[in-house]
């Protein structure tokens, strides 16, 4: 198969869809790979390294899209990229369609086969292609939050861990999944007081077992969310209902009553965000302030540590990229129900139920849509 990798064009996005190591694996399996010039240069993956791995270097994204059958990316295709998508393309990347009406429309109109990393599943019911970036974003959320608590950033002027004789800051983590667990580990490492809320009691049980009395676990309800948001210095939004728009758990009215200089880090912003006042920001301008509360809502947090993230992402995506290339998208998805769960759009049909529900669009079962491939 002809596998193409364009350079990412989202603001401050330096990740790249394939590492030279992954290119070498594809080429070893008999595939042709083309990479846009400079696609990995910002994180030390030079055109020469890609050539050595067996890729051809092409001068523009247009050239890559024109040549390729499968496009492997990191972020959702931007408007100019969507115009280059054709019915014969298989697109393999993050999509986050639920809150993104324009992208959903364009992908349906493109006729392409669009497989979203974030809805591919595994046999434990987890999301293996989201997990590595959730690990990164969860760890970063505390780093970002600690920075935002500094006075110059509009924060309360608090050191997360306090110092001997001065109490630490209070961190409330809403959602104890992959992002939440990684945020907790970092917050504890820095000496903060930590509360985690989740609706899944098994998740709370596992966290309680892991940390015994070092953190508090709380069942998530309207009331408990309100209490622990109002008490917090730093709140991490880390909830997910797979594929669906994030629930707005923290209302604008609650945010008005938070401590002045408190900080919200809405990691769930890529699914629309779980704070009512959240709007997506970029690494160039990551924060804004509403009602004296600092909001950090960067939708591609792992892009800031792009070399680590690219390698972590490729470790997870490579087996699926190889399966699609080796078997073709149709057979690969027929053989693997977990990969099939990644199919969001196929030949003009929307094949992911919660996206269709969120946007009031017609839904077609993924398996039925595959018959058109
Ligand atoms: N902004 C960014 O750069 C990045 C954002 N993300 C996003 O972070 C979010 C979380 O991802 P993961 O941790 O991997 O998901 P996950 O599925 O591992 O964890 C989500 C948790 O939220 C919990 N939850 C659901 N409803 C809840 C409620 N009402 N109250 C409390 N908890 C609730 C679930 O029980 C689950 O434990 C996703 O939206 C994901 O796309 C992930 C990576 C990077
Ligand atoms: C998960 C995601 O959206 C990201 O890594 O940018
Ligand atoms: Mg994102």
Tab-separated table of C-alpha atoms and ligand atoms in Angstrom:
chain	number	residue	atom	x	y	z
A	1	UNK	CA	0.000	0.000	0.000
A	2	UNK	CA	1.080	3.610	-0.556
A	3	UNK	CA	1.252	5.250	2.871
A	4	UNK	CA	1.593	9.059	3.049
A	5	UNK	CA	2.568	11.264	5.975
A	6	UNK	CA	1.917	15.025	5.650
A	7	UNK	CA	3.518	17.569	7.980
A	8	UNK	CA	1.131	18.558	10.808
A	9	UNK	CA	-0.208	22.104	10.430
A	10	UNK	CA	-2.173	22.709	13.647
A	11	UNK	CA	-0.786	25.533	15.811
A	12	UNK	CA	2.487	24.452	17.487
A	13	UNK	CA	1.921	20.830	16.517
A	14	UNK	CA	5.310	19.204	15.988
A	15	UNK	CA	4.302	15.540	16.229
A	16	UNK	CA	4.448	13.424	13.069
A	17	UNK	CA	2.263	10.463	12.055
A	18	UNK	CA	5.094	7.966	11.562
A	19	UNK	CA	8.568	7.797	13.104
A	20	UNK	CA	11.480	6.638	10.934
A	21	UNK	CA	11.310	3.379	12.936
A	22	UNK	CA	7.672	2.865	11.929
A	23	UNK	CA	8.503	3.713	8.295
A	24	UNK	CA	11.157	0.999	8.319
A	25	UNK	CA	8.609	-1.561	9.570
A	26	UNK	CA	6.153	-0.629	6.808
A	27	UNK	CA	8.828	-0.751	4.108
A	28	UNK	CA	10.023	-4.116	5.445
A	29	UNK	CA	6.435	-5.354	4.977
A	30	UNK	CA	6.551	-4.357	1.294
A	31	UNK	CA	4.781	-0.992	1.436
A	32	UNK	CA	5.741	2.354	-0.110
A	33	UNK	CA	5.949	5.343	2.222
A	34	UNK	CA	6.109	9.033	1.310
A	35	UNK	CA	6.731	11.748	3.895
A	36	UNK	CA	6.314	15.492	3.355
A	37	UNK	CA	9.634	17.306	3.592
A	38	UNK	CA	10.459	18.568	7.114
A	39	UNK	CA	7.503	16.652	8.617
A	40	UNK	CA	9.599	15.510	11.582
A	41	UNK	CA	12.408	18.050	11.455
A	42	UNK	CA	11.259	20.052	14.481
A	43	UNK	CA	11.671	17.009	16.738
A	44	UNK	CA	14.898	15.712	15.264
A	45	UNK	CA	13.488	13.239	12.704
A	46	UNK	CA	15.275	14.569	9.612
A	47	UNK	CA	14.368	13.947	5.978
A	48	UNK	CA	17.593	11.936	5.742
A	49	UNK	CA	16.489	9.635	8.579
A	50	UNK	CA	13.181	9.029	6.816
A	51	UNK	CA	15.058	8.345	3.541
A	52	UNK	CA	17.378	5.909	5.303
A	53	UNK	CA	14.287	4.129	6.673
A	54	UNK	CA	13.049	3.739	3.082
A	55	UNK	CA	10.648	6.660	2.605
A	56	UNK	CA	10.448	8.972	-0.350
A	57	UNK	CA	10.410	12.678	0.581
A	58	UNK	CA	7.778	14.787	-1.219
A	59	UNK	CA	7.785	18.593	-1.362
A	60	UNK	CA	4.177	19.392	-0.326
A	61	UNK	CA	1.115	18.028	1.460
A	62	UNK	CA	-0.724	18.094	-1.891
A	63	UNK	CA	1.901	15.798	-3.366
A	64	UNK	CA	1.538	13.395	-0.427
A	65	UNK	CA	-2.276	13.328	-0.618
A	66	UNK	CA	-2.218	12.930	-4.440
A	67	UNK	CA	0.142	9.966	-4.221
A	68	UNK	CA	-1.090	8.083	-1.140
A	69	UNK	CA	-3.817	5.521	-0.543
A	70	UNK	CA	-3.562	5.747	3.259
A	71	UNK	CA	-2.829	9.003	5.115
A	72	UNK	CA	-1.328	8.646	8.601
A	73	UNK	CA	-1.470	11.804	10.723
A	74	UNK	CA	-1.705	12.907	14.341
A	75	UNK	CA	-4.291	15.688	14.609
A	76	UNK	CA	-7.697	15.928	13.011
A	77	UNK	CA	-7.417	17.132	9.391
A	78	UNK	CA	-7.620	20.904	9.166
A	79	UNK	CA	-9.922	22.550	6.579
A	80	UNK	CA	-7.222	22.745	3.861
A	81	UNK	CA	-6.316	19.101	4.411
A	82	UNK	CA	-9.945	18.020	4.254
A	83	UNK	CA	-10.169	19.527	0.765
A	84	UNK	CA	-7.393	17.122	-0.333
A	85	UNK	CA	-9.181	13.982	0.911
A	86	UNK	CA	-10.601	11.773	-1.847
A	87	UNK	CA	-12.908	8.713	-1.798
A	88	UNK	CA	-9.985	6.305	-2.302
A	89	UNK	CA	-8.185	7.543	0.835
A	90	UNK	CA	-8.052	5.812	4.193
A	91	UNK	CA	-7.358	8.411	6.902
A	92	UNK	CA	-5.861	7.158	10.183
A	93	UNK	CA	-5.521	9.893	12.849
A	94	UNK	CA	-7.237	11.536	15.848
A	95	UNK	CA	-10.598	12.995	14.756
A	96	UNK	CA	-12.605	14.012	17.885
A	97	UNK	CA	-15.702	14.487	15.708
A	98	UNK	CA	-18.413	14.823	18.371
A	99	UNK	CA	-17.921	18.555	19.060
A	100	UNK	CA	-16.745	19.380	15.493
A	101	UNK	CA	-19.673	19.834	13.095
A	102	UNK	CA	-17.630	21.317	10.223
A	103	UNK	CA	-15.086	18.511	10.218
A	104	UNK	CA	-17.820	15.855	10.396
A	105	UNK	CA	-19.558	17.392	7.377
A	106	UNK	CA	-16.331	17.635	5.358
A	107	UNK	CA	-15.270	14.056	6.102
A	108	UNK	CA	-18.702	12.745	5.086
A	109	UNK	CA	-18.522	14.777	1.872
A	110	UNK	CA	-14.979	13.591	1.102
A	111	UNK	CA	-16.100	9.979	0.604
A	112	UNK	CA	-12.930	8.822	2.407
A	113	UNK	CA	-12.635	6.032	4.996
A	114	UNK	CA	-11.804	7.752	8.276
A	115	UNK	CA	-10.577	5.740	11.255
A	116	UNK	CA	-10.188	7.678	14.529
A	117	UNK	CA	-7.393	6.682	16.889
A	118	UNK	CA	-9.443	7.722	19.910
A	119	UNK	CA	-12.298	5.248	19.402
A	120	UNK	CA	-10.237	2.118	18.635
A	121	UNK	CA	-10.764	-0.255	21.585
A	122	UNK	CA	-8.997	-3.229	23.193
A	123	UNK	CA	-10.256	-6.405	24.826
A	124	UNK	CA	-10.301	-4.751	28.251
A	125	UNK	CA	-12.696	-2.068	26.982
A	126	UNK	CA	-9.937	0.534	27.023
A	127	UNK	CA	-8.806	2.962	24.316
A	128	UNK	CA	-5.254	1.861	23.422
A	129	UNK	CA	-4.545	4.604	20.871
A	130	UNK	CA	-5.780	7.373	23.142
A	131	UNK	CA	-3.978	6.033	26.225
A	132	UNK	CA	-0.401	7.090	25.386
A	133	UNK	CA	-1.476	10.682	24.717
A	134	UNK	CA	-3.663	10.656	27.811
A	135	UNK	CA	-0.612	9.590	29.802
A	136	UNK	CA	1.302	12.549	28.389
A	137	UNK	CA	-1.555	15.040	28.826
A	138	UNK	CA	-2.326	13.809	32.352
A	139	UNK	CA	1.278	14.310	33.423
A	140	UNK	CA	1.462	17.674	31.663
A	141	UNK	CA	-1.797	18.896	33.206
A	142	UNK	CA	-0.131	19.250	36.606
A	143	UNK	CA	2.955	20.920	35.122
A	144	UNK	CA	0.691	23.378	33.244
A	145	UNK	CA	-1.552	23.883	36.270
A	146	UNK	CA	1.387	24.540	38.592
A	147	UNK	CA	2.688	27.184	36.167
A	148	UNK	CA	-0.740	28.826	35.910
A	149	UNK	CA	-0.956	29.073	39.711
A	150	UNK	CA	1.979	31.487	39.602
A	151	UNK	CA	0.995	35.106	40.165
A	152	UNK	CA	2.364	36.327	36.817
A	153	UNK	CA	0.028	33.919	35.004
A	154	UNK	CA	-3.042	35.227	36.881
A	155	UNK	CA	-2.938	32.437	39.460
A	156	UNK	CA	-3.306	32.540	43.262
A	157	UNK	CA	0.445	32.644	43.802
A	158	UNK	CA	0.597	29.143	45.240
A	159	UNK	CA	3.314	26.517	45.170
A	160	UNK	CA	1.574	23.159	44.644
A	161	UNK	CA	3.477	21.326	47.342
A	162	UNK	CA	3.690	24.219	49.802
A	163	UNK	CA	6.844	24.269	51.965
A	164	UNK	CA	7.449	23.069	55.543
A	165	UNK	CA	5.044	25.033	57.732
A	166	UNK	CA	2.792	26.095	54.824
A	167	UNK	CA	0.042	23.842	53.551
A	168	UNK	CA	0.047	22.501	49.988
A	169	UNK	CA	-2.426	23.446	47.268
A	170	UNK	CA	-5.557	21.364	46.764
A	171	UNK	CA	-5.911	19.599	43.406
A	172	UNK	CA	-9.291	18.197	42.339
A	173	UNK	CA	-9.151	15.670	39.496
A	174	UNK	CA	-12.499	14.991	37.812
A	175	UNK	CA	-12.264	11.611	36.044
A	176	UNK	CA	-9.923	8.895	37.313
A	177	UNK	CA	-9.108	7.252	33.956
A	178	UNK	CA	-5.771	7.442	32.163
A	179	UNK	CA	-5.473	11.262	32.244
A	180	UNK	CA	-6.658	11.343	35.838
A	181	UNK	CA	-4.284	8.628	37.051
A	182	UNK	CA	-1.299	10.333	35.469
A	183	UNK	CA	-2.334	13.706	36.874
A	184	UNK	CA	-2.671	12.178	40.337
A	185	UNK	CA	0.791	10.613	40.176
A	186	UNK	CA	2.373	13.963	39.270
A	187	UNK	CA	0.352	15.974	41.808
A	188	UNK	CA	1.395	13.599	44.570
A	189	UNK	CA	4.983	13.741	43.384
A	190	UNK	CA	4.895	17.515	43.803
A	191	UNK	CA	3.356	17.229	47.264
A	192	UNK	CA	-0.162	18.523	46.570
A	193	UNK	CA	-3.320	17.488	48.406
A	194	UNK	CA	-5.355	15.411	45.927
A	195	UNK	CA	-9.041	14.515	45.555
A	196	UNK	CA	-10.293	12.418	42.635
A	197	UNK	CA	-13.926	12.129	41.542
A	198	UNK	CA	-15.306	9.438	39.265
A	199	UNK	CA	-18.604	7.749	38.532
A	200	UNK	CA	-16.972	4.344	38.224
A	201	UNK	CA	-16.627	2.798	41.678
A	202	UNK	CA	-14.133	0.181	40.475
A	203	UNK	CA	-11.892	3.012	39.294
A	204	UNK	CA	-12.148	4.711	42.703
A	205	UNK	CA	-11.509	1.382	44.421
A	206	UNK	CA	-8.350	0.762	42.411
A	207	UNK	CA	-7.054	4.279	43.129
A	208	UNK	CA	-7.840	3.934	46.828
A	209	UNK	CA	-5.980	0.633	46.899
A	210	UNK	CA	-2.982	2.122	45.069
A	211	UNK	CA	-2.612	5.264	47.171
A	212	UNK	CA	-4.295	4.193	50.447
A	213	UNK	CA	-4.765	7.362	52.482
A	214	UNK	CA	-2.527	9.610	50.407
A	215	UNK	CA	-5.475	10.741	48.217
A	216	UNK	CA	-9.223	11.012	48.737
A	217	UNK	CA	-11.603	9.265	46.328
A	218	UNK	CA	-15.105	10.698	45.926
A	219	UNK	CA	-18.125	9.463	43.968
A	220	UNK	CA	-18.969	12.048	41.323
A	221	UNK	CA	-22.342	13.782	41.661
A	222	UNK	CA	-23.477	17.345	41.024
A	223	UNK	CA	-23.015	18.037	44.729
A	224	UNK	CA	-19.563	16.471	45.161
A	225	UNK	CA	-18.290	18.147	41.987
A	226	UNK	CA	-19.488	21.516	43.277
A	227	UNK	CA	-17.934	21.024	46.726
A	228	UNK	CA	-14.516	19.948	45.471
A	229	UNK	CA	-14.373	22.526	42.684
A	230	UNK	CA	-15.125	25.339	45.132
A	231	UNK	CA	-12.475	24.073	47.573
A	232	UNK	CA	-9.815	23.551	44.883
A	233	UNK	CA	-6.824	25.634	43.870
A	234	UNK	CA	-6.365	23.547	40.715
A	235	UNK	CA	-9.042	21.475	38.934
A	236	UNK	CA	-8.156	18.945	36.242
A	237	UNK	CA	-10.995	18.070	33.824
A	238	UNK	CA	-10.317	14.473	32.772
A	239	UNK	CA	-13.694	12.883	32.053
A	240	UNK	CA	-14.592	10.938	28.949
A	241	UNK	CA	-17.660	9.284	27.547
A	242	UNK	CA	-15.979	7.566	24.586
A	243	UNK	CA	-16.692	9.257	21.269
A	244	UNK	CA	-19.300	11.604	22.771
A	245	UNK	CA	-19.138	15.291	23.644
A	246	UNK	CA	-17.828	15.747	27.195
A	247	UNK	CA	-20.517	16.394	29.848
A	248	UNK	CA	-20.424	19.972	31.218
A	249	UNK	CA	-19.912	18.984	34.846
A	250	UNK	CA	-18.730	22.371	36.113
A	251	UNK	CA	-21.152	25.220	35.419
A	252	UNK	CA	-20.320	28.873	34.779
A	253	UNK	CA	-22.129	29.679	38.019
A	254	UNK	CA	-19.792	27.376	40.021
A	255	UNK	CA	-16.777	28.961	38.344
A	256	UNK	CA	-17.956	32.423	39.468
A	257	UNK	CA	-17.810	31.158	43.064
A	258	UNK	CA	-14.328	29.587	42.851
A	259	UNK	CA	-11.352	31.115	44.677
A	260	UNK	CA	-9.899	34.078	42.741
A	261	UNK	CA	-6.733	32.893	41.002
A	262	UNK	CA	-7.779	29.239	40.995
A	263	UNK	CA	-6.860	27.300	37.849
A	264	UNK	CA	-8.846	24.968	35.573
A	265	UNK	CA	-7.009	22.642	33.181
A	266	UNK	CA	-9.613	21.162	30.820
A	267	UNK	CA	-7.875	18.174	29.277
A	268	UNK	CA	-11.250	16.950	27.980
A	269	UNK	CA	-11.411	20.021	25.710
A	270	UNK	CA	-10.748	17.860	22.641
A	271	UNK	CA	-14.210	16.365	23.240
A	272	UNK	CA	-15.653	19.844	23.819
A	273	UNK	CA	-14.561	20.295	27.450
A	274	UNK	CA	-16.182	19.555	30.824
A	275	UNK	CA	-16.266	23.142	32.166
A	276	UNK	CA	-19.079	25.320	30.823
A	277	UNK	CA	-16.699	28.254	30.255
A	278	UNK	CA	-14.083	26.248	28.320
A	279	UNK	CA	-13.111	27.098	24.771
A	280	UNK	CA	-10.199	25.467	22.967
A	281	UNK	CA	-6.883	27.325	23.130
A	282	UNK	CA	-3.505	26.741	21.487
A	283	UNK	CA	0.054	26.421	22.741
A	284	UNK	CA	0.695	29.944	21.417
A	285	UNK	CA	-1.954	31.366	23.780
A	286	UNK	CA	-2.847	28.564	26.171
A	287	UNK	CA	-4.842	30.443	28.824
A	288	UNK	CA	-7.570	33.016	29.361
A	289	UNK	CA	-9.252	34.283	32.502
A	290	UNK	CA	-12.973	34.302	33.299
A	291	UNK	CA	-14.263	35.477	36.696
A	292	UNK	CA	-10.671	35.508	38.043
A	293	UNK	CA	-10.264	31.817	37.229
A	294	UNK	CA	-7.411	30.876	34.890
A	295	UNK	CA	-8.513	28.472	32.114
A	296	UNK	CA	-5.946	26.276	30.327
A	297	UNK	CA	-7.735	24.487	27.454
A	298	UNK	CA	-5.121	23.334	24.936
A	299	UNK	CA	-6.624	20.662	22.695
A	300	UNK	CA	-3.290	19.140	21.665
A	301	UNK	CA	-1.284	19.209	24.886
A	302	UNK	CA	1.044	16.331	23.846
A	303	UNK	CA	2.163	18.472	20.895
A	304	UNK	CA	4.312	20.448	23.344
A	305	UNK	CA	6.438	17.397	24.115
A	306	UNK	CA	6.240	16.221	20.566
A	307	UNK	CA	9.218	13.906	20.440
A	308	UNK	CA	8.145	11.864	23.476
A	309	UNK	CA	4.552	11.897	22.228
A	310	UNK	CA	5.351	10.851	18.661
A	311	UNK	CA	7.302	7.839	19.865
A	312	UNK	CA	4.623	6.865	22.416
A	313	UNK	CA	1.871	7.255	19.819
A	314	UNK	CA	3.707	5.185	17.205
A	315	UNK	CA	4.300	2.357	19.693
A	316	UNK	CA	0.517	2.084	19.993
A	317	UNK	CA	-0.573	2.780	16.403
A	318	UNK	CA	2.025	0.727	14.490
A	319	UNK	CA	0.313	-2.699	14.769
A	320	UNK	CA	-2.911	-1.168	13.431
A	321	UNK	CA	-1.163	0.829	10.689
A	322	UNK	CA	0.541	-2.396	9.576
A	323	UNK	CA	-2.721	-4.358	9.649
A	324	UNK	CA	-4.489	-1.753	7.488
A	325	UNK	CA	-1.573	-1.623	5.045
A	326	UNK	CA	-1.110	-5.410	4.897
A	327	UNK	CA	-4.747	-6.408	4.532
A	328	UNK	CA	-6.397	-3.265	3.198
A	329	UNK	CA	-8.820	-1.298	5.405
A	330	UNK	CA	-11.865	-3.480	4.752
A	331	UNK	CA	-10.301	-6.841	5.626
A	332	UNK	CA	-8.329	-5.354	8.530
A	333	UNK	CA	-11.556	-4.045	10.107
A	334	UNK	CA	-13.523	-7.236	9.337
A	335	UNK	CA	-10.788	-9.221	11.117
A	336	UNK	CA	-10.572	-6.928	14.161
A	337	UNK	CA	-13.705	-5.620	15.854
A	338	UNK	CA	-11.544	-3.246	17.938
A	339	UNK	CA	-10.153	-1.546	14.836
A	340	UNK	CA	-13.681	-1.464	13.397
A	341	UNK	CA	-14.705	0.562	16.471
A	342	UNK	CA	-12.326	3.212	15.163
A	343	UNK	CA	-14.342	3.702	11.977
A	344	UNK	CA	-16.153	7.040	12.266
A	345	UNK	CA	-16.859	7.903	8.621
A	346	UNK	CA	-16.945	5.572	5.603
A	347	UNK	CA	-17.808	6.437	1.987
A	348	UNK	CA	-20.105	9.305	2.873
A	349	UNK	CA	-21.704	7.567	5.890
A	350	UNK	CA	-21.333	8.475	9.568
A	351	UNK	CA	-20.593	5.216	11.366
A	352	UNK	CA	-20.084	6.302	14.992
A	353	UNK	CA	-23.302	6.366	16.956
A	354	UNK	CA	-22.581	8.943	19.660
A	355	UNK	CA	-21.272	11.438	17.080
A	356	UNK	CA	-24.492	10.974	15.087
A	357	UNK	CA	-26.558	11.455	18.265
A	358	UNK	CA	-24.616	14.550	19.368
A	359	UNK	CA	-25.009	16.158	15.936
A	360	UNK	CA	-28.477	14.869	15.005
A	361	UNK	CA	-27.139	13.115	11.891
A	362	UNK	CA	-28.026	9.805	10.269
A	363	UNK	CA	-26.064	6.815	11.564
A	364	UNK	CA	-25.086	3.688	9.622
A	365	UNK	CA	-23.612	0.572	11.320
A	366	UNK	CA	-19.873	0.395	10.646
A	367	UNK	CA	-20.074	-3.152	9.311
A	368	UNK	CA	-22.837	-2.238	6.861
A	369	UNK	CA	-20.847	0.765	5.607
A	370	UNK	CA	-17.789	-1.445	5.058
A	371	UNK	CA	-19.651	-3.332	2.338
A	372	UNK	CA	-19.227	-0.281	0.101
A	373	UNK	CA	-15.426	-0.503	0.350
B	1	LIG	N1	-6.221	17.997	25.515
B	1	LIG	C1	-5.400	17.048	25.101
B	1	LIG	O1	-4.341	17.329	24.554
B	1	LIG	C2	-5.726	15.623	25.331
B	1	LIG	C3	-6.985	15.296	25.731
B	1	LIG	N2	-7.317	14.016	26.033
B	1	LIG	C4	-8.702	13.813	26.483
B	1	LIG	O2	-8.786	13.613	27.894
B	1	LIG	C5	-10.045	13.011	28.177
B	1	LIG	C6	-9.868	11.858	29.165
B	1	LIG	O3	-9.185	10.792	28.519
B	1	LIG	P1	-8.819	9.434	29.263
B	1	LIG	O4	-8.359	9.690	30.639
B	1	LIG	O5	-7.932	8.681	28.344
B	1	LIG	O6	-10.234	8.699	29.329
B	1	LIG	P2	-10.612	7.450	30.255
B	1	LIG	O7	-11.760	6.795	29.588
B	1	LIG	O8	-9.418	6.654	30.607
B	1	LIG	O9	-11.114	8.158	31.610
B	1	LIG	C7	-12.271	8.941	31.666
B	1	LIG	C8	-12.866	8.787	33.039
B	1	LIG	O10	-13.955	9.722	33.164
B	1	LIG	C9	-14.885	9.121	34.020
B	1	LIG	N3	-16.163	9.826	33.975
B	1	LIG	C10	-17.144	9.779	33.043
B	1	LIG	N4	-18.163	10.554	33.411
B	1	LIG	C11	-17.824	11.113	34.613
B	1	LIG	C12	-18.463	11.995	35.511
B	1	LIG	N5	-19.698	12.484	35.263
B	1	LIG	N6	-17.806	12.366	36.641
B	1	LIG	C13	-16.582	11.876	36.910
B	1	LIG	N7	-15.935	11.027	36.102
B	1	LIG	C14	-16.557	10.649	34.967
B	1	LIG	C15	-14.918	7.674	33.530
B	1	LIG	O11	-15.521	6.810	34.480
B	1	LIG	C16	-13.448	7.403	33.325
B	1	LIG	O12	-12.833	6.845	34.465
B	1	LIG	C17	-10.611	12.599	26.804
B	1	LIG	O13	-11.541	13.570	26.362
B	1	LIG	C18	-9.403	12.610	25.917
B	1	LIG	O14	-9.706	12.781	24.543
B	1	LIG	C19	-6.408	12.987	25.962
B	1	LIG	C20	-5.131	13.262	25.534
B	1	LIG	C21	-4.698	14.592	25.131
B	2	LIG	C1	-5.566	12.889	21.989
B	2	LIG	C2	-5.295	14.128	21.259
B	2	LIG	O1	-6.177	14.771	20.792
B	2	LIG	C3	-3.950	14.594	21.127
B	2	LIG	O2	-3.015	13.901	21.533
B	2	LIG	O3	-3.764	15.695	20.577
B	3	LIG	MG1	-6.582	16.691	21.333
